[in-house]
Tab-separated table of C-alpha atoms in Angstrom:
chain	number	residue	atom	x	y	z
A	1	MET	CA	-128.891	64.064	87.078
A	2	ALA	CA	-131.569	62.704	84.735
A	3	GLU	CA	-130.807	62.721	81.035
A	4	ASN	CA	-132.852	64.992	78.809
A	5	PRO	CA	-135.728	62.948	77.256
A	6	GLU	CA	-135.019	64.395	73.818
A	7	THR	CA	-131.357	63.350	74.094
A	8	THR	CA	-132.426	59.851	75.087
A	9	LYS	CA	-134.824	59.719	72.143
A	10	ASP	CA	-132.116	60.854	69.695
A	11	LYS	CA	-129.748	58.189	70.989
A	12	TYR	CA	-132.387	55.507	70.643
A	13	VAL	CA	-133.297	56.590	67.115
A	14	GLU	CA	-129.624	56.336	66.151
A	15	VAL	CA	-129.481	52.834	67.632
A	16	MET	CA	-132.496	51.878	65.531
A	17	ARG	CA	-130.892	53.336	62.415
A	18	GLU	CA	-127.685	51.403	63.032
A	19	ASP	CA	-129.735	48.254	63.549
A	20	MET	CA	-131.471	48.861	60.227
A	21	ARG	CA	-128.106	49.305	58.494
A	22	GLU	CA	-126.893	45.993	59.907
A	23	THR	CA	-130.150	44.268	59.013
A	24	ILE	CA	-130.106	45.462	55.407
A	25	SER	CA	-126.482	44.367	55.038
A	26	SER	CA	-127.168	40.914	56.493
A	27	TYR	CA	-130.294	40.612	54.381
A	28	ARG	CA	-128.318	41.197	51.192
A	29	LYS	CA	-125.615	38.681	52.179
A	30	HIS	CA	-128.309	36.096	52.857
A	31	GLN	CA	-129.293	36.243	49.185
A	32	ARG	CA	-126.089	34.423	48.170
A	33	GLU	CA	-127.334	31.210	49.776
A	34	ILE	CA	-130.822	31.669	48.317
A	35	VAL	CA	-129.453	32.118	44.807
A	36	LEU	CA	-127.161	29.128	45.234
A	37	ASN	CA	-130.129	26.996	46.231
A	38	LYS	CA	-132.125	28.248	43.246
A	39	ASN	CA	-129.317	27.349	40.868
A	40	ARG	CA	-128.857	23.964	42.491
A	41	GLN	CA	-132.529	23.143	41.939
A	42	ALA	CA	-132.351	24.278	38.328
A	43	LEU	CA	-129.364	22.115	37.513
A	44	GLY	CA	-130.275	19.176	39.683
A	45	GLU	CA	-126.619	18.237	40.070
A	46	ILE	CA	-124.984	21.164	41.852
A	47	SER	CA	-123.735	20.328	45.331
A	48	ASN	CA	-121.926	22.230	48.047
A	49	SER	CA	-118.853	20.075	47.523
A	50	LEU	CA	-118.507	21.006	43.836
A	51	CYS	CA	-115.825	23.673	43.480
A	52	PHE	CA	-114.773	25.541	40.355
A	53	SER	CA	-111.098	26.245	39.807
A	54	LYS	CA	-109.562	29.550	38.779
A	55	GLU	CA	-108.513	27.919	35.519
A	56	PHE	CA	-112.081	26.833	34.794
A	57	ILE	CA	-113.433	30.348	35.336
A	58	LEU	CA	-110.737	31.954	33.186
A	59	ALA	CA	-111.285	29.422	30.394
A	60	LYS	CA	-115.046	30.094	30.340
A	61	ALA	CA	-114.484	33.839	30.478
A	62	HIS	CA	-112.139	33.830	27.478
A	63	LEU	CA	-114.575	31.648	25.567
A	64	LEU	CA	-117.454	33.983	26.464
A	65	LYS	CA	-115.553	36.964	25.058
A	66	LYS	CA	-115.641	35.344	21.615
A	67	LYS	CA	-119.267	34.136	21.544
A	68	PRO	CA	-122.165	33.107	23.798
A	69	LEU	CA	-121.421	30.038	25.861
A	70	ALA	CA	-123.152	26.729	25.416
A	71	ILE	CA	-126.046	26.257	27.854
A	72	GLU	CA	-124.149	23.752	30.006
A	73	ASP	CA	-121.134	26.091	30.214
A	74	TYR	CA	-123.345	29.024	31.195
A	75	GLN	CA	-124.982	26.885	33.882
A	76	GLN	CA	-121.618	26.045	35.353
A	77	LEU	CA	-120.358	29.616	35.131
A	78	GLN	CA	-123.325	31.095	36.972
A	79	ASN	CA	-122.818	28.621	39.793
A	80	ALA	CA	-119.095	29.287	39.906
A	81	LEU	CA	-119.844	32.999	40.346
A	82	ILE	CA	-122.182	32.429	43.274
A	83	GLN	CA	-119.796	30.231	45.213
A	84	SER	CA	-117.283	32.859	46.288
A	85	GLU	CA	-116.211	36.450	45.847
A	86	GLU	CA	-112.803	35.203	44.750
A	87	ASN	CA	-114.433	33.539	41.739
A	88	ILE	CA	-116.134	36.821	40.851
A	89	ASN	CA	-112.840	38.717	41.055
A	90	THR	CA	-111.114	36.105	38.879
A	91	PHE	CA	-113.846	36.399	36.256
A	92	LEU	CA	-113.706	40.204	36.178
A	93	LYS	CA	-109.929	40.222	35.671
A	94	VAL	CA	-110.547	39.173	32.077
A	95	GLU	CA	-110.537	42.361	30.008
A	96	ASN	CA	-113.925	43.506	28.672
A	97	ILE	CA	-115.705	40.452	30.081
A	98	VAL	CA	-118.612	42.549	31.355
A	99	TYR	CA	-119.240	43.741	27.800
A	100	ALA	CA	-119.521	40.104	26.729
A	101	LEU	CA	-122.179	39.483	29.377
A	102	VAL	CA	-124.065	42.614	28.343
A	103	ARG	CA	-123.874	41.461	24.705
A	104	ASP	CA	-125.706	38.269	25.654
A	105	LEU	CA	-128.073	40.045	28.043
A	106	SER	CA	-129.201	42.351	25.243
A	107	GLY	CA	-129.281	39.640	22.582
A	108	LYS	CA	-132.209	37.884	20.903
A	109	ASN	CA	-131.879	34.413	22.400
A	110	PRO	CA	-134.114	34.360	25.537
A	111	VAL	CA	-132.327	31.358	27.069
A	112	ILE	CA	-128.902	32.974	26.689
A	113	GLN	CA	-130.337	36.241	28.017
A	114	LEU	CA	-131.545	34.403	31.102
A	115	TYR	CA	-128.134	32.859	31.827
A	116	ALA	CA	-126.319	36.151	31.223
A	117	ALA	CA	-128.728	37.845	33.632
A	118	SER	CA	-128.125	35.106	36.223
A	119	CYS	CA	-124.379	35.690	35.975
A	120	CYS	CA	-124.924	39.430	36.451
A	121	CYS	CA	-127.144	38.724	39.445
A	122	ASN	CA	-124.496	36.582	41.084
A	123	ILE	CA	-121.687	39.041	40.321
A	124	ALA	CA	-123.795	41.797	41.905
A	125	LEU	CA	-123.529	39.974	45.238
A	126	GLY	CA	-119.844	40.879	45.282
A	127	ASN	CA	-118.198	43.889	46.910
A	128	SER	CA	-118.704	47.580	46.188
A	129	LYS	CA	-115.982	47.709	43.519
A	130	VAL	CA	-117.506	44.765	41.659
A	131	CYS	CA	-120.971	46.354	41.725
A	132	THR	CA	-119.582	49.617	40.389
A	133	ILE	CA	-117.816	47.833	37.502
A	134	LEU	CA	-120.949	45.908	36.536
A	135	VAL	CA	-123.403	48.783	36.759
A	136	LYS	CA	-121.418	51.001	34.375
A	137	SER	CA	-122.118	48.668	31.481
A	138	ALA	CA	-125.262	46.800	32.484
A	139	ALA	CA	-127.496	49.518	33.996
A	140	PRO	CA	-129.405	50.640	30.862
A	141	TYR	CA	-130.068	47.053	29.813
A	142	LEU	CA	-131.275	46.019	33.269
A	143	ILE	CA	-133.628	49.012	33.348
A	144	GLY	CA	-134.823	48.320	29.803
A	145	ILE	CA	-135.748	44.732	30.647
A	146	LEU	CA	-138.152	46.009	33.329
A	147	ASP	CA	-140.544	46.781	30.465
A	148	THR	CA	-140.440	43.262	29.036
A	149	LEU	CA	-143.154	40.611	29.264
A	150	ASN	CA	-140.539	37.916	29.830
A	151	TYR	CA	-141.193	37.415	33.545
A	152	PRO	CA	-138.325	34.992	34.330
A	153	LEU	CA	-135.809	37.388	32.755
A	154	MET	CA	-137.406	40.411	34.423
A	155	ASP	CA	-137.362	38.637	37.781
A	156	ILE	CA	-133.609	38.018	37.652
A	157	CYS	CA	-132.873	41.554	36.450
A	158	ILE	CA	-134.928	43.053	39.276
A	159	TRP	CA	-133.029	40.931	41.765
A	160	THR	CA	-129.754	42.057	40.144
A	161	ILE	CA	-130.782	45.688	40.570
A	162	GLY	CA	-131.464	45.030	44.249
A	163	ASN	CA	-128.045	43.431	44.696
A	164	LEU	CA	-126.284	46.281	42.902
A	165	VAL	CA	-128.059	49.050	44.782
A	166	GLY	CA	-127.403	47.287	48.069
A	167	GLY	CA	-123.729	46.874	47.269
A	168	SER	CA	-122.533	50.254	46.036
A	169	GLU	CA	-123.487	53.923	46.355
A	170	LYS	CA	-122.206	54.458	42.815
A	171	ALA	CA	-124.462	51.678	41.577
A	172	PHE	CA	-127.427	53.305	43.295
A	173	GLU	CA	-126.515	56.693	41.832
A	174	THR	CA	-126.316	55.251	38.304
A	175	LEU	CA	-129.521	53.226	38.495
A	176	TYR	CA	-131.475	55.959	40.257
A	177	ALA	CA	-130.469	58.472	37.562
A	178	GLN	CA	-131.928	56.099	34.975
A	179	GLY	CA	-135.299	55.886	36.713
A	180	CYS	CA	-134.773	52.692	38.688
A	181	LEU	CA	-137.017	53.623	41.629
A	182	ARG	CA	-139.730	54.991	39.369
A	183	HIS	CA	-139.807	51.698	37.445
A	184	LEU	CA	-139.955	49.670	40.664
A	185	VAL	CA	-142.862	51.749	41.968
A	186	SER	CA	-144.716	51.236	38.697
A	187	LEU	CA	-144.072	47.498	38.805
A	188	MET	CA	-145.238	47.254	42.394
A	189	CYS	CA	-148.550	48.776	41.377
A	190	ASN	CA	-149.176	46.502	38.421
A	191	CYS	CA	-146.832	43.521	38.326
A	192	ASP	CA	-147.764	39.866	38.383
A	193	ILE	CA	-147.697	38.232	41.815
A	194	SER	CA	-144.875	35.944	40.650
A	195	ILE	CA	-142.329	38.782	40.506
A	196	LEU	CA	-143.662	40.847	43.409
A	197	PRO	CA	-141.163	39.383	45.948
A	198	SER	CA	-138.239	40.458	43.743
A	199	VAL	CA	-139.742	43.922	43.252
A	200	ILE	CA	-140.043	44.267	47.021
A	201	TYR	CA	-136.464	43.030	47.521
A	202	ALA	CA	-135.054	45.582	45.060
A	203	SER	CA	-137.259	48.332	46.482
A	204	ILE	CA	-135.957	47.709	50.012
A	205	HIS	CA	-132.379	48.327	48.889
A	206	CYS	CA	-133.247	51.232	46.607
A	207	ILE	CA	-135.359	53.071	49.185
A	208	TYR	CA	-132.881	52.412	51.967
A	209	ALA	CA	-130.038	53.775	49.823
A	210	GLY	CA	-132.105	56.785	48.787
A	211	THR	CA	-132.884	57.701	52.378
A	212	GLN	CA	-129.288	57.186	53.558
A	213	TYR	CA	-127.596	59.289	50.866
A	214	LYS	CA	-129.028	62.704	51.670
A	215	GLN	CA	-128.258	64.212	48.261
A	216	TYR	CA	-131.184	62.229	46.837
A	217	ASP	CA	-134.743	63.401	47.480
A	218	VAL	CA	-136.731	60.191	47.214
A	219	ILE	CA	-139.618	61.015	49.572
A	220	ASP	CA	-142.081	61.902	46.787
A	221	GLU	CA	-141.261	58.604	45.082
A	222	ILE	CA	-141.629	56.366	48.119
A	223	VAL	CA	-145.047	57.550	49.321
A	224	PRO	CA	-146.678	55.709	46.368
A	225	VAL	CA	-144.812	52.579	47.507
A	226	ALA	CA	-146.494	52.829	50.915
A	227	GLU	CA	-149.857	53.367	49.245
A	228	THR	CA	-149.379	50.377	46.938
A	229	LEU	CA	-148.221	48.056	49.708
A	230	SER	CA	-151.267	49.031	51.715
A	231	GLU	CA	-153.513	48.080	48.798
A	232	ARG	CA	-151.659	44.851	47.927
A	233	PHE	CA	-150.900	43.858	51.502
A	234	SER	CA	-152.598	40.455	51.299
A	235	GLU	CA	-150.457	39.595	48.261
A	236	CYS	CA	-147.241	40.933	49.791
A	237	ILE	CA	-147.486	39.360	53.204
A	238	ARG	CA	-145.594	36.173	52.345
A	239	SER	CA	-142.734	38.053	50.723
A	240	ASN	CA	-140.183	40.486	52.112
A	241	ALA	CA	-142.879	43.124	52.577
A	242	SER	CA	-142.554	43.275	56.355
A	243	TRP	CA	-139.083	44.851	56.158
A	244	LEU	CA	-140.126	47.219	53.402
A	245	LEU	CA	-143.087	48.330	55.531
A	246	ALA	CA	-140.768	48.836	58.508
A	247	LEU	CA	-138.378	50.867	56.376
A	248	LEU	CA	-141.163	53.041	54.955
A	249	SER	CA	-142.633	53.620	58.407
A	250	SER	CA	-139.503	55.564	59.410
A	251	GLU	CA	-140.532	58.296	56.947
A	252	PRO	CA	-143.340	60.506	58.379
A	253	ALA	CA	-144.765	61.099	54.896
A	254	CYS	CA	-145.649	57.386	54.691
A	255	THR	CA	-147.485	57.176	57.998
A	256	ILE	CA	-151.030	57.853	56.762
A	257	PRO	CA	-151.102	55.220	53.980
A	258	LEU	CA	-149.458	52.672	56.296
A	259	LEU	CA	-152.249	53.033	58.860
A	260	LYS	CA	-154.268	50.631	56.697
A	261	VAL	CA	-151.918	47.753	57.488
A	262	VAL	CA	-151.625	48.386	61.237
A	263	PRO	CA	-154.620	46.168	62.196
A	264	SER	CA	-153.148	43.298	60.170
A	265	ALA	CA	-149.771	43.863	61.831
A	266	VAL	CA	-151.389	43.648	65.273
A	267	ASN	CA	-153.264	40.491	64.280
A	268	TYR	CA	-150.023	38.941	63.070
A	269	LEU	CA	-148.308	39.480	66.429
A	270	TYR	CA	-151.192	37.910	68.322
A	271	SER	CA	-151.293	34.934	65.954
A	272	SER	CA	-147.535	34.458	66.370
A	273	ILE	CA	-147.776	33.942	70.127
A	274	ALA	CA	-148.726	30.302	69.544
A	275	ASP	CA	-145.263	29.586	68.100
A	276	GLU	CA	-143.444	31.861	70.576
A	277	LEU	CA	-142.958	34.707	68.071
A	278	SER	CA	-140.358	32.509	66.407
A	279	ASP	CA	-140.251	34.263	63.020
A	280	VAL	CA	-137.779	36.768	64.426
A	281	ILE	CA	-137.240	38.751	61.224
A	282	ARG	CA	-140.917	39.353	60.592
A	283	VAL	CA	-141.723	39.956	64.271
A	284	THR	CA	-138.936	42.559	64.488
A	285	ALA	CA	-140.147	44.332	61.370
A	286	THR	CA	-143.762	44.272	62.522
A	287	VAL	CA	-142.957	45.760	65.937
A	288	ARG	CA	-140.854	48.451	64.255
A	289	LEU	CA	-143.739	49.281	61.923
A	290	LEU	CA	-146.032	49.710	64.939
A	291	ALA	CA	-143.430	51.676	66.901
A	292	ASN	CA	-142.987	54.136	64.035
A	293	THR	CA	-146.686	54.612	63.242
A	294	ILE	CA	-147.977	54.774	66.832
A	295	PRO	CA	-146.919	58.438	67.411
A	296	GLU	CA	-149.286	59.699	64.666
A	297	ALA	CA	-151.614	62.340	66.087
A	298	SER	CA	-155.028	60.712	65.610
A	299	GLY	CA	-154.145	57.753	67.826
A	300	GLN	CA	-155.476	55.303	65.226
A	301	ALA	CA	-152.365	53.133	65.262
A	302	ALA	CA	-152.010	53.241	69.043
A	303	LYS	CA	-155.637	52.276	69.632
A	304	ALA	CA	-155.413	49.413	67.121
A	305	LEU	CA	-153.020	47.852	69.606
A	306	LEU	CA	-154.361	49.091	72.950
A	307	ASN	CA	-158.120	49.032	72.351
A	308	ASN	CA	-158.534	46.285	69.778
A	309	PRO	CA	-162.029	44.771	70.185
A	310	ASN	CA	-160.761	41.386	68.997
A	311	TYR	CA	-158.518	40.908	72.041
A	312	THR	CA	-158.984	41.187	75.777
A	313	ARG	CA	-156.888	43.342	78.057
A	314	GLU	CA	-155.291	40.171	79.469
A	315	GLU	CA	-154.297	39.086	75.941
A	316	LEU	CA	-152.732	42.511	75.355
A	317	HIS	CA	-150.701	42.214	78.559
A	318	PHE	CA	-149.587	38.719	77.567
A	319	LEU	CA	-148.467	39.905	74.114
A	320	MET	CA	-146.536	42.864	75.510
A	321	ASN	CA	-144.788	40.686	78.088
A	322	LYS	CA	-143.872	38.173	75.393
A	323	LEU	CA	-142.299	40.910	73.274
A	324	LEU	CA	-140.491	42.523	76.218
A	325	SER	CA	-139.044	39.165	77.295
A	326	HIS	CA	-138.268	37.861	73.806
A	327	PRO	CA	-135.081	35.736	73.590
A	328	TYR	CA	-133.576	38.156	71.052
A	329	ILE	CA	-132.423	41.443	72.557
A	330	HIS	CA	-133.156	43.466	69.425
A	331	VAL	CA	-136.821	42.421	69.615
A	332	ARG	CA	-136.901	43.572	73.245
A	333	LYS	CA	-135.389	46.902	72.169
A	334	GLU	CA	-138.037	47.352	69.484
A	335	ALA	CA	-140.745	46.526	72.031
A	336	LEU	CA	-139.309	49.106	74.438
A	337	TRP	CA	-139.283	51.725	71.678
A	338	MET	CA	-142.916	50.928	70.867
A	339	THR	CA	-143.922	51.072	74.540
A	340	GLY	CA	-142.117	54.379	74.990
A	341	ASN	CA	-143.959	55.893	72.034
A	342	LEU	CA	-147.259	54.759	73.543
A	343	TYR	CA	-146.302	56.124	76.949
A	344	ASN	CA	-145.359	59.526	75.503
A	345	HIS	CA	-148.277	59.802	73.076
A	346	GLU	CA	-149.790	63.277	72.784
A	347	LEU	CA	-153.289	61.856	73.352
A	348	SER	CA	-153.772	61.627	77.088
A	349	ASP	CA	-156.087	58.588	76.925
A	350	VAL	CA	-153.428	56.608	75.029
A	351	SER	CA	-150.682	57.656	77.428
A	352	GLN	CA	-152.824	56.930	80.486
A	353	THR	CA	-153.785	53.491	79.208
A	354	VAL	CA	-150.123	52.524	78.991
A	355	LYS	CA	-149.303	54.032	82.383
A	356	ASP	CA	-152.121	51.986	83.932
A	357	MET	CA	-150.814	48.898	82.162
A	358	MET	CA	-147.292	49.082	83.590
A	359	ILE	CA	-148.206	47.137	86.709
A	360	HIS	CA	-149.155	44.226	84.456
A	361	LEU	CA	-145.812	44.226	82.593
A	362	PRO	CA	-143.281	42.451	84.829
A	363	SER	CA	-141.089	41.877	81.766
A	364	MET	CA	-140.493	45.617	81.418
A	365	GLN	CA	-137.707	45.694	83.992
A	366	LEU	CA	-135.909	42.779	82.334
A	367	ALA	CA	-136.157	44.469	78.946
A	368	VAL	CA	-134.792	47.765	80.293
A	369	LEU	CA	-131.899	46.084	82.079
A	370	SER	CA	-130.938	43.974	79.059
A	371	ALA	CA	-131.137	46.857	76.593
A	372	THR	CA	-129.031	49.358	78.517
């Protein structure tokens, strides 16, 4: 007996949601290596083989409780905190140590503020308990710094907010109550291009958390994010914007503003064929954006893919086959979801176009077999 189409759709949506949860989690973990590389470049001497002992971390923590550390000590401490979660836990065992960091973060010395913020950023890559401990003391200061003109300090604090929100529901609850998402939306509209990637990173975690924890009604706050990304798309494209666009596209209220970026998304996929769609993260996000916007009633998104005057029908078939036979199974799943939404579109000309195209998609059977 055939399965009810609505049941199949619900199952597939849940698979996509689970995939997004895994992606967001992996994305956050990936930041540890990025931060480590940033710190290594700043110091010029940090190497993977350099390890910091428990005694070193405790000694610096006890010294920090009394007064701000010397610059060299702060440099070493921030790198010790990024190297392992065990180092973070050792540091936090020192009583009231978070208050010492917050003291320096809220102080008058901009260099010390920067190092204190870097330590907070690295601590925020720890587990849920660690994030909850840090946010209780640091939240108002992190939010307050979002109004500063000190871009390097603001950049690190934004990244810290993203790490905290991605690591703990309690951290999200605390920061959201203090206007975190509202500040990020405002920054996205007006901020300098230099901090836009960090704003997007923090927004991904904040919006994802807000949509997962149903007690928070964030829809009215995230529609302006979609509108802003659509306007600043050319500036955002080299950052993490693709995943933020994909995340926003899952909310129906964001569909209309996101239609502006659909032609660029289609162009990106075609341009990526030359290198075999090798940027897997961005390709996955772009296909998900299209899959989520294609069902909109006007058919604008669907026709941007199916009837694009810049590409021939043969080029369309080639692109679809490439996506459906992609080496990564999750890309094939996204492509199947997109194709299914085209096939079931309420506009008959869209649906018929895809039905007529099936004979030209030999990769479809492979994709179906590998995804079930």
